mmCIF file of C-alpha atoms in Angstrom:
data_model
loop_
_atom_site.group_PDB
_atom_site.id
_atom_site.type_symbol
_atom_site.label_atom_id
_atom_site.label_comp_id
_atom_site.label_asym_id
_atom_site.label_seq_id
_atom_site.Cartn_x
_atom_site.Cartn_y
_atom_site.Cartn_z
ATOM 1 C CA UNK A 1 126.554 111.415 66.941
ATOM 2 C CA UNK A 2 122.850 111.474 67.725
ATOM 3 C CA UNK A 3 122.810 114.762 69.605
ATOM 4 C CA UNK A 4 119.518 116.332 70.667
ATOM 5 C CA UNK A 5 118.239 119.506 69.099
ATOM 6 C CA UNK A 6 119.405 122.522 71.087
ATOM 7 C CA UNK A 7 116.813 123.964 73.451
ATOM 8 C CA UNK A 8 114.938 127.073 72.447
ATOM 9 C CA UNK A 9 116.677 130.331 73.272
ATOM 10 C CA UNK A 10 113.412 131.616 74.681
ATOM 11 C CA UNK A 11 112.273 130.607 78.147
ATOM 12 C CA UNK A 12 108.839 130.186 76.602
ATOM 13 C CA UNK A 13 109.104 128.841 73.070
ATOM 14 C CA UNK A 14 105.532 129.828 72.291
ATOM 15 C CA UNK A 15 106.215 133.463 73.159
ATOM 16 C CA UNK A 16 108.318 134.107 70.047
ATOM 17 C CA UNK A 17 109.095 132.951 66.560
ATOM 18 C CA UNK A 18 111.215 129.872 65.987
ATOM 19 C CA UNK A 19 113.329 129.693 62.848
ATOM 20 C CA UNK A 20 115.370 126.783 61.482
ATOM 21 C CA UNK A 21 117.084 125.959 58.234
ATOM 22 C CA UNK A 22 117.852 122.516 56.843
ATOM 23 C CA UNK A 23 120.010 121.692 53.822
ATOM 24 C CA UNK A 24 119.455 119.692 50.718
ATOM 25 C CA UNK A 25 121.903 116.945 49.946
ATOM 26 C CA UNK A 26 123.984 115.424 47.219
ATOM 27 C CA UNK A 27 124.318 111.694 47.443
ATOM 28 C CA UNK A 28 127.907 111.065 46.444
ATOM 29 C CA UNK A 29 127.105 107.417 45.781
ATOM 30 C CA UNK A 30 124.581 104.802 46.890
ATOM 31 C CA UNK A 31 121.336 105.255 44.972
ATOM 32 C CA UNK A 32 118.156 103.303 45.790
ATOM 33 C CA UNK A 33 120.099 101.293 48.362
ATOM 34 C CA UNK A 34 118.591 103.012 51.399
ATOM 35 C CA UNK A 35 115.178 101.325 51.231
ATOM 36 C CA UNK A 36 117.042 98.039 50.703
ATOM 37 C CA UNK A 37 118.780 98.482 54.096
ATOM 38 C CA UNK A 38 122.067 99.127 52.324
ATOM 39 C CA UNK A 39 124.829 101.743 52.414
ATOM 40 C CA UNK A 40 124.708 105.362 51.241
ATOM 41 C CA UNK A 41 127.242 108.198 51.253
ATOM 42 C CA UNK A 42 125.511 111.610 51.104
ATOM 43 C CA UNK A 43 126.571 115.069 52.184
ATOM 44 C CA UNK A 44 124.614 118.238 52.854
ATOM 45 C CA UNK A 45 124.999 121.213 50.529
ATOM 46 C CA UNK A 46 124.903 124.946 51.131
ATOM 47 C CA UNK A 47 121.469 125.363 49.492
ATOM 48 C CA UNK A 48 118.765 125.250 52.166
ATOM 49 C CA UNK A 49 115.127 125.562 53.102
ATOM 50 C CA UNK A 50 114.150 127.908 55.929
ATOM 51 C CA UNK A 51 111.065 127.535 58.102
ATOM 52 C CA UNK A 52 109.809 130.173 60.515
ATOM 53 C CA UNK A 53 106.886 129.629 62.845
ATOM 54 C CA UNK A 54 104.899 130.952 65.773
ATOM 55 C CA UNK A 55 102.019 129.477 67.737
ATOM 56 C CA UNK A 56 98.338 130.319 67.384
ATOM 57 C CA UNK A 57 95.482 129.370 69.698
ATOM 58 C CA UNK A 58 92.857 127.985 67.311
ATOM 59 C CA UNK A 59 94.321 124.531 66.559
ATOM 60 C CA UNK A 60 94.997 125.385 62.925
ATOM 61 C CA UNK A 61 98.218 125.340 60.902
ATOM 62 C CA UNK A 62 98.705 127.909 58.156
ATOM 63 C CA UNK A 63 101.626 127.412 55.770
ATOM 64 C CA UNK A 64 102.898 130.119 53.443
ATOM 65 C CA UNK A 65 105.727 129.606 50.971
ATOM 66 C CA UNK A 66 107.639 132.344 49.170
ATOM 67 C CA UNK A 67 107.578 130.053 46.130
ATOM 68 C CA UNK A 68 103.805 129.457 46.115
ATOM 69 C CA UNK A 69 101.000 131.940 45.372
ATOM 70 C CA UNK A 70 98.524 130.895 48.060
ATOM 71 C CA UNK A 71 98.756 129.745 51.695
ATOM 72 C CA UNK A 72 97.351 126.411 52.820
ATOM 73 C CA UNK A 73 95.455 125.874 56.076
ATOM 74 C CA UNK A 74 94.634 122.644 57.879
ATOM 75 C CA UNK A 75 93.953 121.469 61.461
ATOM 76 C CA UNK A 76 96.617 120.104 63.780
ATOM 77 C CA UNK A 77 94.583 116.887 63.737
ATOM 78 C CA UNK A 78 95.363 116.380 60.036
ATOM 79 C CA UNK A 79 95.583 112.822 58.684
ATOM 80 C CA UNK A 80 97.060 111.316 55.500
ATOM 81 C CA UNK A 81 95.013 112.313 52.494
ATOM 82 C CA UNK A 82 93.874 115.651 53.912
ATOM 83 C CA UNK A 83 96.527 117.855 52.277
ATOM 84 C CA UNK A 84 98.039 117.327 48.828
ATOM 85 C CA UNK A 85 100.756 119.000 46.778
ATOM 86 C CA UNK A 86 103.649 120.992 48.230
ATOM 87 C CA UNK A 87 101.897 121.571 51.574
ATOM 88 C CA UNK A 88 101.652 117.816 52.185
ATOM 89 C CA UNK A 89 105.261 117.844 53.396
ATOM 90 C CA UNK A 90 104.775 120.277 56.312
ATOM 91 C CA UNK A 91 101.342 118.753 56.990
ATOM 92 C CA UNK A 92 103.013 115.351 57.092
ATOM 93 C CA UNK A 93 105.398 116.561 59.784
ATOM 94 C CA UNK A 94 102.488 117.841 61.875
ATOM 95 C CA UNK A 95 100.840 114.442 61.518
ATOM 96 C CA UNK A 96 104.044 112.461 62.237
ATOM 97 C CA UNK A 97 104.780 114.375 65.431
ATOM 98 C CA UNK A 98 101.218 114.038 66.711
ATOM 99 C CA UNK A 99 101.140 110.377 65.687
ATOM 100 C CA UNK A 100 104.253 109.926 67.837
ATOM 101 C CA UNK A 101 102.287 111.205 70.831
ATOM 102 C CA UNK A 102 103.388 114.845 70.904
ATOM 103 C CA UNK A 103 100.826 117.574 71.499
ATOM 104 C CA UNK A 104 101.255 120.422 69.027
ATOM 105 C CA UNK A 105 99.707 123.888 69.153
ATOM 106 C CA UNK A 106 98.295 125.657 66.146
ATOM 107 C CA UNK A 107 101.112 127.226 64.135
ATOM 108 C CA UNK A 108 101.722 129.865 61.493
ATOM 109 C CA UNK A 109 104.550 128.678 59.231
ATOM 110 C CA UNK A 110 106.490 130.706 56.648
ATOM 111 C CA UNK A 111 108.813 128.886 54.220
ATOM 112 C CA UNK A 112 111.591 130.139 51.951
ATOM 113 C CA UNK A 113 115.012 129.121 50.718
ATOM 114 C CA UNK A 114 117.296 128.660 47.744
ATOM 115 C CA UNK A 115 116.981 124.895 47.317
ATOM 116 C CA UNK A 116 115.291 124.062 44.005
ATOM 117 C CA UNK A 117 112.328 121.699 44.039
ATOM 118 C CA UNK A 118 112.363 118.600 41.862
ATOM 119 C CA UNK A 119 116.098 118.746 41.170
ATOM 120 C CA UNK A 120 117.081 115.547 42.970
ATOM 121 C CA UNK A 121 118.654 117.499 45.846
ATOM 122 C CA UNK A 122 116.298 116.308 48.608
ATOM 123 C CA UNK A 123 114.222 119.463 48.833
ATOM 124 C CA UNK A 124 111.420 117.473 50.444
ATOM 125 C CA UNK A 125 113.680 116.257 53.264
ATOM 126 C CA UNK A 126 114.992 119.774 53.858
ATOM 127 C CA UNK A 127 111.420 121.000 54.124
ATOM 128 C CA UNK A 128 110.429 118.199 56.500
ATOM 129 C CA UNK A 129 113.461 118.679 58.739
ATOM 130 C CA UNK A 130 113.239 122.467 58.987
ATOM 131 C CA UNK A 131 109.496 122.375 59.665
ATOM 132 C CA UNK A 132 109.851 119.473 62.104
ATOM 133 C CA UNK A 133 112.484 121.337 64.106
ATOM 134 C CA UNK A 134 110.287 124.449 64.295
ATOM 135 C CA UNK A 135 107.241 122.421 65.366
ATOM 136 C CA UNK A 136 109.219 120.595 68.065
ATOM 137 C CA UNK A 137 110.649 123.895 69.247
ATOM 138 C CA UNK A 138 107.276 125.616 69.526
ATOM 139 C CA UNK A 139 105.697 122.628 71.266
ATOM 140 C CA UNK A 140 108.587 122.277 73.713
ATOM 141 C CA UNK A 141 109.238 118.724 72.504
ATOM 142 C CA UNK A 142 112.614 117.245 73.465
ATOM 143 C CA UNK A 143 113.753 115.307 70.420
ATOM 144 C CA UNK A 144 117.067 114.163 68.968
ATOM 145 C CA UNK A 145 118.202 114.605 65.390
ATOM 146 C CA UNK A 146 117.852 110.989 64.341
ATOM 147 C CA UNK A 147 114.323 110.719 65.702
ATOM 148 C CA UNK A 148 113.311 113.886 63.878
ATOM 149 C CA UNK A 149 114.860 112.541 60.661
ATOM 150 C CA UNK A 150 112.929 109.287 61.039
ATOM 151 C CA UNK A 151 109.706 111.233 61.570
ATOM 152 C CA UNK A 152 110.474 113.086 58.332
ATOM 153 C CA UNK A 153 110.783 109.762 56.543
ATOM 154 C CA UNK A 154 107.512 108.613 58.116
ATOM 155 C CA UNK A 155 105.796 111.788 56.920
ATOM 156 C CA UNK A 156 107.022 111.255 53.372
ATOM 157 C CA UNK A 157 106.129 107.556 53.352
ATOM 158 C CA UNK A 158 102.726 107.586 55.001
ATOM 159 C CA UNK A 159 101.413 111.115 54.419
ATOM 160 C CA UNK A 160 102.920 112.197 51.092
ATOM 161 C CA UNK A 161 103.013 108.708 49.630
ATOM 162 C CA UNK A 162 106.673 108.392 48.584
ATOM 163 C CA UNK A 163 108.228 105.105 49.838
ATOM 164 C CA UNK A 164 111.689 106.634 50.404
ATOM 165 C CA UNK A 165 114.346 105.416 52.786
ATOM 166 C CA UNK A 166 115.867 107.525 55.579
ATOM 167 C CA UNK A 167 118.976 108.795 53.783
ATOM 168 C CA UNK A 168 117.855 112.305 52.839
ATOM 169 C CA UNK A 169 116.495 113.238 56.258
ATOM 170 C CA UNK A 170 119.518 111.805 58.114
ATOM 171 C CA UNK A 171 121.895 113.715 55.838
ATOM 172 C CA UNK A 172 119.941 116.929 56.330
ATOM 173 C CA UNK A 173 120.053 116.611 60.121
ATOM 174 C CA UNK A 174 123.543 115.192 60.727
ATOM 175 C CA UNK A 175 125.978 116.351 58.008
ATOM 176 C CA UNK A 176 129.236 118.157 58.778
ATOM 177 C CA UNK A 177 131.436 120.570 56.838
ATOM 178 C CA UNK A 178 133.991 118.896 54.511
ATOM 179 C CA UNK A 179 132.616 115.416 55.191
ATOM 180 C CA UNK A 180 130.355 112.899 53.550
ATOM 181 C CA UNK A 181 128.367 110.634 55.847
ATOM 182 C CA UNK A 182 128.376 106.867 55.536
ATOM 183 C CA UNK A 183 124.982 105.574 56.618
ATOM 184 C CA UNK A 184 124.237 101.939 57.271
ATOM 185 C CA UNK A 185 120.496 102.157 56.780
ATOM 186 C CA UNK A 186 119.916 98.821 58.502
ATOM 187 C CA UNK A 187 121.708 99.486 61.768
ATOM 188 C CA UNK A 188 121.327 103.261 61.650
ATOM 189 C CA UNK A 189 125.074 103.694 62.194
ATOM 190 C CA UNK A 190 126.457 107.013 60.931
ATOM 191 C CA UNK A 191 130.123 107.701 60.230
ATOM 192 C CA UNK A 192 131.614 110.996 59.073
ATOM 193 C CA UNK A 193 134.032 110.424 56.168
ATOM 194 C CA UNK A 194 136.447 113.204 55.131
ATOM 195 C CA UNK A 195 135.716 114.626 51.686
ATOM 196 C CA UNK A 196 138.571 117.151 51.181
ATOM 197 C CA UNK A 197 137.548 118.632 47.848
ATOM 198 C CA UNK A 198 139.076 122.061 48.493
ATOM 199 C CA UNK A 199 142.319 120.643 49.894
ATOM 200 C CA UNK A 200 142.794 118.493 46.803
ATOM 201 C CA UNK A 201 141.787 121.305 44.418
ATOM 202 C CA UNK A 202 138.736 119.444 43.213
ATOM 203 C CA UNK A 203 135.212 120.577 42.412
ATOM 204 C CA UNK A 204 132.015 118.598 42.474
ATOM 205 C CA UNK A 205 129.645 120.161 39.968
ATOM 206 C CA UNK A 206 125.891 119.708 40.307
ATOM 207 C CA UNK A 207 124.115 119.837 36.963
ATOM 208 C CA UNK A 208 120.402 120.551 37.261
ATOM 209 C CA UNK A 209 118.755 119.245 34.126
ATOM 210 C CA UNK A 210 115.503 120.642 32.734
ATOM 211 C CA UNK A 211 113.862 117.257 33.360
ATOM 212 C CA UNK A 212 112.033 117.623 36.684
ATOM 213 C CA UNK A 213 111.207 114.445 38.547
ATOM 214 C CA UNK A 214 108.108 113.676 40.606
ATOM 215 C CA UNK A 215 108.701 110.706 42.870
ATOM 216 C CA UNK A 216 105.088 110.482 43.960
ATOM 217 C CA UNK A 217 104.491 109.006 40.513
ATOM 218 C CA UNK A 218 104.450 105.224 40.357
ATOM 219 C CA UNK A 219 107.889 104.549 38.875
ATOM 220 C CA UNK A 220 109.742 104.996 42.177
ATOM 221 C CA UNK A 221 107.293 102.742 43.996
ATOM 222 C CA UNK A 222 107.636 100.197 41.191
ATOM 223 C CA UNK A 223 111.391 99.982 41.749
ATOM 224 C CA UNK A 224 110.915 99.421 45.454
ATOM 225 C CA UNK A 225 108.332 96.725 44.804
ATOM 226 C CA UNK A 226 110.647 95.001 42.324
ATOM 227 C CA UNK A 227 113.458 94.985 44.894
ATOM 228 C CA UNK A 228 111.123 93.431 47.450
ATOM 229 C CA UNK A 229 110.050 90.801 44.933
ATOM 230 C CA UNK A 230 113.669 89.951 44.129
ATOM 231 C CA UNK A 231 114.495 89.633 47.842
ATOM 232 C CA UNK A 232 111.514 87.307 48.305
ATOM 233 C CA UNK A 233 112.669 85.066 45.455
ATOM 234 C CA UNK A 234 116.159 84.933 46.968
ATOM 235 C CA UNK A 235 114.659 84.322 50.430
ATOM 236 C CA UNK A 236 116.600 87.166 52.039
ATOM 237 C CA UNK A 237 115.312 89.951 54.256
ATOM 238 C CA UNK A 238 116.356 92.640 51.758
ATOM 239 C CA UNK A 239 118.754 92.869 48.843
ATOM 240 C CA UNK A 240 121.348 94.077 51.366
ATOM 241 C CA UNK A 241 121.756 90.365 52.154
ATOM 242 C CA UNK A 242 122.240 89.242 48.536
ATOM 243 C CA UNK A 243 125.546 88.834 46.704
ATOM 244 C CA UNK A 244 126.591 88.616 43.081
ATOM 245 C CA UNK A 245 126.506 84.800 43.240
ATOM 246 C CA UNK A 246 122.784 84.972 44.011
ATOM 247 C CA UNK A 247 121.816 86.927 40.897
ATOM 248 C CA UNK A 248 121.720 83.889 38.616
ATOM 249 C CA UNK A 249 118.855 82.533 40.716
ATOM 250 C CA UNK A 250 116.621 85.358 39.510
ATOM 251 C CA UNK A 251 115.011 84.055 36.343
ATOM 252 C CA UNK A 252 113.033 87.208 35.651
ATOM 253 C CA UNK A 253 115.446 89.511 33.760
ATOM 254 C CA UNK A 254 113.929 92.689 35.223
ATOM 255 C CA UNK A 255 114.222 91.483 38.826
ATOM 256 C CA UNK A 256 117.766 90.270 38.124
ATOM 257 C CA UNK A 257 118.751 93.677 36.740
ATOM 258 C CA UNK A 258 117.208 95.549 39.671
ATOM 259 C CA UNK A 259 118.969 93.279 42.168
ATOM 260 C CA UNK A 260 122.283 93.553 40.320
ATOM 261 C CA UNK A 261 122.203 97.320 40.704
ATOM 262 C CA UNK A 262 121.568 97.149 44.450
ATOM 263 C CA UNK A 263 124.226 94.495 45.074
ATOM 264 C CA UNK A 264 126.911 96.264 43.038
ATOM 265 C CA UNK A 265 125.945 99.725 44.308
ATOM 266 C CA UNK A 266 126.465 98.661 47.912
ATOM 267 C CA UNK A 267 129.923 97.436 46.926
ATOM 268 C CA UNK A 268 130.659 100.751 45.215
ATOM 269 C CA UNK A 269 129.674 102.724 48.334
ATOM 270 C CA UNK A 270 132.066 100.732 50.499
ATOM 271 C CA UNK A 271 134.884 100.996 47.943
ATOM 272 C CA UNK A 272 134.347 104.751 47.633
ATOM 273 C CA UNK A 273 134.462 105.063 51.424
ATOM 274 C CA UNK A 274 137.760 103.167 51.564
ATOM 275 C CA UNK A 275 139.282 105.454 48.914
ATOM 276 C CA UNK A 276 138.157 108.582 50.767
ATOM 277 C CA UNK A 277 139.581 107.291 54.040
ATOM 278 C CA UNK A 278 142.953 106.912 52.320
ATOM 279 C CA UNK A 279 142.714 110.350 50.690
ATOM 280 C CA UNK A 280 142.389 109.109 47.096
ATOM 281 C CA UNK A 281 139.497 111.328 46.096
ATOM 282 C CA UNK A 282 140.169 111.427 42.334
ATOM 283 C CA UNK A 283 140.042 107.643 42.196
ATOM 284 C CA UNK A 284 136.376 107.585 43.161
ATOM 285 C CA UNK A 285 135.533 108.995 39.744
ATOM 286 C CA UNK A 286 135.345 105.605 38.027
ATOM 287 C CA UNK A 287 132.929 104.401 40.711
ATOM 288 C CA UNK A 288 130.661 107.388 40.138
ATOM 289 C CA UNK A 289 130.531 106.595 36.434
ATOM 290 C CA UNK A 290 129.949 102.892 37.093
ATOM 291 C CA UNK A 291 127.060 103.880 39.359
ATOM 292 C CA UNK A 292 125.460 105.894 36.564
ATOM 293 C CA UNK A 293 125.823 103.034 34.106
ATOM 294 C CA UNK A 294 124.136 100.706 36.578
ATOM 295 C CA UNK A 295 121.310 103.171 37.286
ATOM 296 C CA UNK A 296 120.803 103.679 33.561
ATOM 297 C CA UNK A 297 120.987 100.078 32.388
ATOM 298 C CA UNK A 298 120.007 97.888 35.349
ATOM 299 C CA UNK A 299 117.701 100.136 37.376
ATOM 300 C CA UNK A 300 116.330 102.047 34.378
ATOM 301 C CA UNK A 301 115.861 105.372 36.181
ATOM 302 C CA UNK A 302 117.948 107.680 33.997
ATOM 303 C CA UNK A 303 116.691 109.781 31.099
ATOM 304 C CA UNK A 304 118.024 111.575 28.035
ATOM 305 C CA UNK A 305 118.928 114.729 29.948
ATOM 306 C CA UNK A 306 120.777 112.933 32.740
ATOM 307 C CA UNK A 307 122.694 110.775 30.268
ATOM 308 C CA UNK A 308 123.709 113.862 28.300
ATOM 309 C CA UNK A 309 124.884 115.621 31.463
ATOM 310 C CA UNK A 310 127.068 112.638 32.350
ATOM 311 C CA UNK A 311 128.416 112.047 28.843
ATOM 312 C CA UNK A 312 129.293 115.694 28.242
ATOM 313 C CA UNK A 313 130.966 115.936 31.661
ATOM 314 C CA UNK A 314 133.117 112.887 30.988
ATOM 315 C CA UNK A 315 134.015 114.308 27.586
ATOM 316 C CA UNK A 316 135.153 117.528 29.279
ATOM 317 C CA UNK A 317 137.674 116.079 31.678
ATOM 318 C CA UNK A 318 135.576 114.846 34.605
ATOM 319 C CA UNK A 319 137.079 112.017 36.633
ATOM 320 C CA UNK A 320 133.580 110.601 36.940
ATOM 321 C CA UNK A 321 129.947 111.608 36.745
ATOM 322 C CA UNK A 322 126.544 110.187 37.558
ATOM 323 C CA UNK A 323 122.884 110.983 38.043
ATOM 324 C CA UNK A 324 121.796 111.534 41.629
ATOM 325 C CA UNK A 325 118.498 111.204 43.423
ATOM 326 C CA UNK A 326 115.623 108.894 42.630
ATOM 327 C CA UNK A 327 115.905 109.412 38.896
ATOM 328 C CA UNK A 328 113.465 110.086 36.038
ATOM 329 C CA UNK A 329 114.941 113.603 35.882
ATOM 330 C CA UNK A 330 116.665 115.888 38.339
ATOM 331 C CA UNK A 331 120.404 116.390 38.682
ATOM 332 C CA UNK A 332 123.763 114.831 37.957
ATOM 333 C CA UNK A 333 127.166 115.413 39.541
ATOM 334 C CA UNK A 334 130.644 115.515 38.009
ATOM 335 C CA UNK A 335 134.017 115.350 39.791
ATOM 336 C CA UNK A 336 136.618 117.555 38.118
ATOM 337 C CA UNK A 337 139.817 119.459 38.885
ATOM 338 C CA UNK A 338 138.861 122.872 40.250
ATOM 339 C CA UNK A 339 140.663 124.753 37.482
ATOM 340 C CA UNK A 340 138.660 122.812 34.878
ATOM 341 C CA UNK A 341 135.255 123.415 36.452
ATOM 342 C CA UNK A 342 134.381 126.434 34.308
ATOM 343 C CA UNK A 343 135.331 124.607 31.132
ATOM 344 C CA UNK A 344 133.192 121.626 32.094
ATOM 345 C CA UNK A 345 130.173 123.801 32.868
ATOM 346 C CA UNK A 346 130.460 125.557 29.512
ATOM 347 C CA UNK A 347 130.821 122.257 27.661
ATOM 348 C CA UNK A 348 127.760 120.755 29.337
ATOM 349 C CA UNK A 349 125.627 123.786 28.537
ATOM 350 C CA UNK A 350 126.845 123.729 24.934
ATOM 351 C CA UNK A 351 125.944 120.050 24.637
ATOM 352 C CA UNK A 352 122.394 120.751 25.771
ATOM 353 C CA UNK A 353 122.095 123.716 23.408
ATOM 354 C CA UNK A 354 123.322 121.611 20.491
ATOM 355 C CA UNK A 355 120.538 119.095 21.060
ATOM 356 C CA UNK A 356 117.838 121.737 21.419
ATOM 357 C CA UNK A 357 117.319 121.114 25.143
ATOM 358 C CA UNK A 358 116.868 123.942 27.655
ATOM 359 C CA UNK A 359 120.084 125.101 29.317
ATOM 360 C CA UNK A 360 120.796 123.290 32.590
ATOM 361 C CA UNK A 361 121.953 124.963 35.773
ATOM 362 C CA UNK A 362 125.449 124.021 36.902
ATOM 363 C CA UNK A 363 127.331 125.039 40.028
ATOM 364 C CA UNK A 364 129.849 123.755 42.530
ATOM 365 C CA UNK A 365 128.522 122.046 45.650
ATOM 366 C CA UNK A 366 130.504 121.671 48.860
ATOM 367 C CA UNK A 367 129.943 119.442 51.906
ATOM 368 C CA UNK A 368 128.134 121.665 54.414
ATOM 369 C CA UNK A 369 126.685 121.415 57.941
ATOM 370 C CA UNK A 370 123.261 119.996 58.741
ATOM 371 C CA UNK A 371 120.133 121.631 60.118
ATOM 372 C CA UNK A 372 120.552 124.534 62.515
ATOM 373 C CA UNK A 373 118.578 127.128 64.395
ATOM 374 C CA UNK A 374 118.704 130.669 63.014
#
């Protein structure tokens, strides 16, 4: 499962451009469980970020993005705090690789893609993984997919300042067509789980709300801190080790609610996995909806737009729906019969229009392969 990145096609990687693409992801279920050493069930989507690079001999890194007006330049010796904003993600990968002991040359990087930023689809992980693969390629670094994913997490944690778990980067590097991937974030075990949407004439609709999230803000870090506090009260390593019987020991109602989400969400991931293994895809719908309710009420990371996306989807025939990503904005997903997908999309857009909110984007997402060389 943990295969190495393929070697460069060029005998001398530095003699030519290297180009990689890495996908965003939809997390089918298992939200905020990854930094609690729990279970998650993501899959990669077709929307991707592309990174193209070539070496330069002055020890500098220049990053240009088709979505940004100006390039950003920094030295290969960059350290956390040097680069802020969108360029912190590629700069973080330069830092993470050098911090791991790899010697990198100066690099010109060009970025593009069709993966929207701030939509809860792991655009940051796709950027980290595509850039990391290009950097490793140009430096002649032999590295496997899991190690590169972990370096992406390190870059986001220590350089960008988002205390995320490893789910997004692992999904971006390891996903396969027509499968979700069960990740045990404690052991690192990965298991491909069939997700036969097309075979069962189902569609999974991603609804991109107009509420953009910014996880660098303190709310995400607050949730992680609250989980750590709850685990300390319960005297367990992480909330992965807690059960429903333990929740009554949490006197603080906020800590109890946060812990209840993590405990029940881990159970929902495992139940969803069991249903997928037996081919009962429609039956996971109720678990998706239960996950949203828990994220809304116990973890308090939903918002008006995400709730409206879920409610209007359920009112339009969805088997289940929920917010995805860290929350505070971003996207939701809805599981629906394929022939009803158009009707659901129209109903959701009408619901937003009726409340005076900007029209959301809505489109079908399919389980797609992970990062690859172009």
